[in-house]
Amino acid sequence: MVIVFFIAAVAVTAVLEWQDRKLRTEMAKEYRRLGIPVPEPRPGVPLLESWLTAYVGVLLILVGLAATVAVLQSIGALSAITGTELSVSAALYEVLILLVGGGAGLLFLGLRAVRANRKARLSEQEKPLASL
Amino acid sequence: METFSIFPQTMIEVITIGVILYGVLEYFRREKQHREALAYLKENHAPRPHRDRPPIWKLLVTGVVGLPVVAFTAWLVISGASQGERGLPLMVLGLLLVPILVMLGLMLRRDAKAYSGVISEDKGTR
């Protein structure tokens, strides 16, 4: 089931990216037709929120990895105490993978937003220089 | 062989449906926004001014998100401290949440400043 989730997440991200590029091209065409300079794209998320997203991503990865280690250790300990062979269910593995995968996704999105913010700030700083 | 499980399978199914629903709703929201921006551009021959969310809305969202995080961190630290050495992992997790609290505090300060700017503008003090 977790594979279905990852496919859905990747498909949603890809479609939204494709739509974003398509709409931006359409808008730029219209600007050029009217003879108006095309404005720079605004970053979707402010800088502080971008860092927050990236940090939450790191935290989720850490929690996911720590939970995996803790579950495997307790399974081993429980098996030793009870004398029966215990195994981790696929659903639990999926949730742990979901935590780490979700964290990695958030980290990627956060860092991408940080880069977009830096780019926007740099181009804003360059504007007054260009007008001189 | 016994199987050890604490999470229901339905949780992942619910999250998957949520992601797909978000994608569909976001797609149509962006299309609508784009159509409106194009119509404005054709009519006024100028880019549509960016409509940001009202400062009070931003302030409320930051506050509402921040409160549970503050409460959860406080609970982690207090319960970790009361358990002595056994509570060390909880304390570590609580400490890892501190940067989030700092960032939320900075966001709150920024949003409060923006909101107070709007209030003083309304009163004509700026």
Coordinates of C-alpha atoms in Angstrom, one line a residue:
Chain A
M1 CA 0.0 0.0 0.0
V2 CA 2.9 2.3 0.7
I3 CA 3.9 2.0 -2.9
V4 CA 0.5 3.2 -4.0
F5 CA 1.0 6.2 -1.6
F6 CA 4.4 7.0 -3.1
I7 CA 3.1 6.7 -6.7
A8 CA 0.2 9.0 -5.8
A9 CA 2.5 11.6 -4.1
V10 CA 4.9 11.6 -7.1
A11 CA 2.0 11.8 -9.6
V12 CA 0.4 14.8 -7.7
T13 CA 3.7 16.6 -7.5
A14 CA 4.6 16.0 -11.2
V15 CA 1.1 17.1 -12.4
L16 CA 1.3 20.3 -10.3
E17 CA 4.8 21.1 -11.5
W18 CA 3.7 20.6 -15.1
Q19 CA 0.7 22.8 -14.6
D20 CA 2.8 25.5 -12.9
R21 CA 5.2 25.5 -15.9
K22 CA 2.3 25.6 -18.4
L23 CA 0.5 28.4 -16.7
R24 CA 3.7 30.5 -16.4
T25 CA 4.4 30.0 -20.1
E26 CA 0.8 31.1 -21.0
M27 CA 1.1 34.2 -18.8
A28 CA 4.5 35.1 -20.2
K29 CA 3.1 34.8 -23.7
E30 CA 0.2 37.2 -22.8
Y31 CA 2.7 39.7 -21.2
R32 CA 4.8 39.7 -24.4
R33 CA 1.7 40.1 -26.5
L34 CA 0.7 43.2 -24.5
G35 CA 4.3 44.5 -24.5
I36 CA 4.6 44.4 -20.7
P37 CA 7.9 43.1 -19.1
V38 CA 7.4 39.7 -17.6
P39 CA 7.6 39.9 -13.8
E40 CA 9.9 37.5 -11.9
P41 CA 8.0 34.6 -10.3
R42 CA 7.4 35.1 -6.5
P43 CA 8.5 32.4 -4.2
G44 CA 5.5 30.5 -2.9
V45 CA 6.6 30.1 0.7
P46 CA 8.4 32.8 2.8
L47 CA 12.0 32.1 3.9
L48 CA 11.2 31.4 7.6
E49 CA 8.5 28.9 6.6
S50 CA 10.9 27.3 4.1
W51 CA 13.5 26.7 6.9
L52 CA 10.7 25.4 9.1
T53 CA 9.6 22.9 6.5
A54 CA 13.1 21.7 6.0
Y55 CA 13.7 21.3 9.7
V56 CA 10.4 19.4 10.2
G57 CA 11.6 17.1 7.4
V58 CA 14.9 16.4 9.2
L59 CA 13.0 15.7 12.4
L60 CA 10.6 13.3 10.7
I61 CA 13.6 11.4 9.2
L62 CA 15.2 11.2 12.6
V63 CA 12.0 10.1 14.3
G64 CA 11.3 7.5 11.6
L65 CA 14.8 6.0 11.9
A66 CA 14.8 6.0 15.7
A67 CA 11.3 4.4 15.7
T68 CA 12.5 1.6 13.3
V69 CA 15.5 0.9 15.5
A70 CA 13.3 0.9 18.7
V71 CA 10.7 -1.4 17.2
L72 CA 13.3 -3.9 15.9
Q73 CA 15.0 -3.9 19.3
S74 CA 11.8 -4.4 21.2
I75 CA 10.7 -7.2 18.9
G76 CA 14.0 -9.0 19.6
A77 CA 13.6 -8.5 23.3
L78 CA 10.0 -9.7 23.3
S79 CA 10.9 -12.7 21.2
A80 CA 13.6 -13.6 23.7
I81 CA 11.2 -13.2 26.7
T82 CA 8.2 -15.1 25.3
G83 CA 10.2 -17.7 23.5
T84 CA 8.0 -17.2 20.4
E85 CA 9.2 -15.9 17.1
L86 CA 7.7 -12.5 16.4
S87 CA 7.8 -10.6 13.2
V88 CA 7.1 -7.0 12.3
S89 CA 3.9 -6.5 10.3
A90 CA 4.1 -5.0 6.8
A91 CA 1.8 -2.2 7.9
L92 CA 4.3 -1.1 10.6
Y93 CA 7.1 -1.1 8.1
E94 CA 5.0 0.9 5.7
V95 CA 4.3 3.6 8.4
L96 CA 8.0 3.8 9.3
I97 CA 8.9 4.1 5.6
L98 CA 6.2 6.7 5.3
L99 CA 7.7 8.8 8.1
V100 CA 11.2 8.7 6.5
G101 CA 9.9 9.2 3.0
G102 CA 7.6 12.1 4.1
G103 CA 10.5 13.7 6.0
A104 CA 12.7 13.4 2.9
G105 CA 10.0 15.0 0.8
L106 CA 9.5 17.9 3.2
L107 CA 13.3 18.4 3.4
F108 CA 13.5 18.6 -0.4
L109 CA 10.5 21.0 -0.7
G110 CA 11.9 23.2 2.2
L111 CA 15.4 23.5 0.6
R112 CA 13.9 24.2 -2.8
A113 CA 11.8 27.0 -1.3
V114 CA 14.9 28.4 0.5
R115 CA 16.7 28.4 -2.8
A116 CA 13.8 30.2 -4.5
N117 CA 13.7 32.8 -1.8
R118 CA 17.5 33.4 -2.1
K119 CA 17.1 33.8 -5.9
A120 CA 14.3 36.2 -5.5
R121 CA 16.2 38.3 -3.0
L122 CA 19.3 38.3 -5.2
S123 CA 17.3 39.5 -8.2
E124 CA 15.7 42.2 -6.1
Q125 CA 19.2 43.4 -5.0
E126 CA 20.3 43.4 -8.6
K127 CA 17.4 45.5 -9.9
P128 CA 18.6 48.9 -8.5
L129 CA 22.1 48.2 -9.8
A130 CA 20.7 47.5 -13.3
S131 CA 18.7 50.7 -13.3
L132 CA 21.9 52.8 -12.7
Chain B
M1 CA 4.9 -16.9 13.9
E2 CA 3.1 -14.0 15.6
T3 CA 2.9 -10.6 13.9
F4 CA 3.5 -7.4 15.8
S5 CA 1.4 -4.5 14.6
I6 CA 0.4 -1.1 16.1
F7 CA -0.7 0.9 13.1
P8 CA -3.9 0.2 11.1
Q9 CA -3.5 -0.3 7.4
T10 CA -6.4 2.2 6.8
M11 CA -4.2 5.0 8.1
I12 CA -2.0 4.8 4.9
E13 CA -5.1 4.5 2.7
V14 CA -6.6 7.6 4.3
I15 CA -3.3 9.6 3.8
T16 CA -3.2 8.4 0.1
I17 CA -6.8 9.5 -0.6
G18 CA -6.0 12.9 1.2
V19 CA -2.9 13.4 -1.1
I20 CA -4.9 12.7 -4.2
L21 CA -7.8 14.9 -3.1
Y22 CA -5.3 17.8 -2.3
G23 CA -3.8 17.4 -5.8
V24 CA -7.2 17.6 -7.5
L25 CA -8.4 20.6 -5.5
E26 CA -5.1 22.4 -5.8
Y27 CA -5.1 21.8 -9.6
F28 CA -8.5 23.4 -10.1
R29 CA -7.8 26.3 -7.6
R30 CA -4.6 27.2 -9.6
E31 CA -6.6 27.0 -12.9
K32 CA -9.2 29.4 -11.6
Q33 CA -6.6 31.8 -10.2
H34 CA -4.8 31.7 -13.6
R35 CA -8.0 32.5 -15.5
E36 CA -8.8 35.4 -13.2
A37 CA -5.2 36.8 -13.5
L38 CA -5.3 36.5 -17.4
A39 CA -8.7 38.3 -17.5
Y40 CA -7.4 41.1 -15.3
L41 CA -4.3 41.4 -17.5
K42 CA -6.3 41.6 -20.7
E43 CA -8.7 44.2 -19.2
N44 CA -6.2 46.5 -17.4
H45 CA -3.0 45.9 -19.5
A46 CA -1.2 45.6 -16.1
P47 CA -0.3 42.7 -13.8
R48 CA -2.9 42.0 -11.1
P49 CA -1.7 43.2 -7.7
H50 CA -0.7 40.4 -5.5
R51 CA -3.5 39.6 -3.0
D52 CA -1.8 38.4 0.2
R53 CA -3.8 36.8 3.0
P54 CA -5.0 39.4 5.6
P55 CA -2.4 39.9 8.4
I56 CA -4.9 38.9 11.1
W57 CA -5.4 35.5 9.3
K58 CA -1.6 34.9 9.2
L59 CA -1.3 35.8 12.9
L60 CA -4.2 33.5 13.9
V61 CA -2.8 30.6 11.8
T62 CA 0.7 30.9 13.4
G63 CA -0.8 31.2 16.8
V64 CA -3.1 28.2 16.4
V65 CA -0.3 26.0 14.9
G66 CA 2.2 27.3 17.6
L67 CA 0.1 26.5 20.7
P68 CA -0.1 22.7 20.3
V69 CA 3.6 22.6 19.5
V70 CA 4.4 24.6 22.6
A71 CA 2.1 22.4 24.7
F72 CA 3.6 19.2 23.2
T73 CA 7.2 20.3 23.8
A74 CA 6.4 21.3 27.4
W75 CA 4.7 17.9 28.0
L76 CA 7.7 16.1 26.5
V77 CA 10.2 18.0 28.7
I78 CA 8.1 17.8 31.9
S79 CA 7.3 14.1 31.6
G80 CA 10.9 13.3 30.5
A81 CA 12.3 15.2 33.5
S82 CA 9.9 13.5 35.9
Q83 CA 11.0 10.0 34.7
G84 CA 14.7 10.7 35.5
E85 CA 17.2 8.7 33.3
R86 CA 14.4 6.7 31.6
G87 CA 12.9 10.0 30.3
L88 CA 16.1 11.0 28.4
P89 CA 14.7 10.2 24.9
L90 CA 11.6 12.3 25.6
M91 CA 13.9 15.2 26.8
V92 CA 16.0 14.8 23.6
L93 CA 12.9 14.9 21.4
G94 CA 11.7 18.0 23.4
L95 CA 15.0 19.7 22.8
L96 CA 14.8 18.9 19.1
L97 CA 11.5 20.7 18.9
V98 CA 13.0 23.9 20.4
P99 CA 14.2 25.2 17.0
I100 CA 10.6 24.8 15.7
L101 CA 9.4 26.9 18.7
V102 CA 12.1 29.6 17.9
M103 CA 11.0 29.7 14.2
L104 CA 7.3 29.9 15.2
G105 CA 8.2 32.7 17.6
L106 CA 10.0 34.6 14.9
M107 CA 7.0 34.1 12.6
L108 CA 4.6 35.2 15.3
R109 CA 6.7 38.4 15.8
R110 CA 6.7 39.1 12.0
D111 CA 3.0 38.5 11.7
A112 CA 2.2 40.6 14.8
K113 CA 4.4 43.5 13.3
A114 CA 2.5 43.3 10.0
Y115 CA -0.9 43.3 11.9
S116 CA 0.1 46.2 14.1
G117 CA 1.2 48.1 10.9
V118 CA -2.3 47.6 9.5
I119 CA -4.0 48.8 12.7
S120 CA -1.8 52.0 12.9
E121 CA -2.5 52.6 9.2
D122 CA -6.2 52.4 9.9
K123 CA -5.9 55.0 12.7
G124 CA -3.8 57.2 10.4
T125 CA -0.8 57.1 12.7
R126 CA 1.6 56.0 10.0

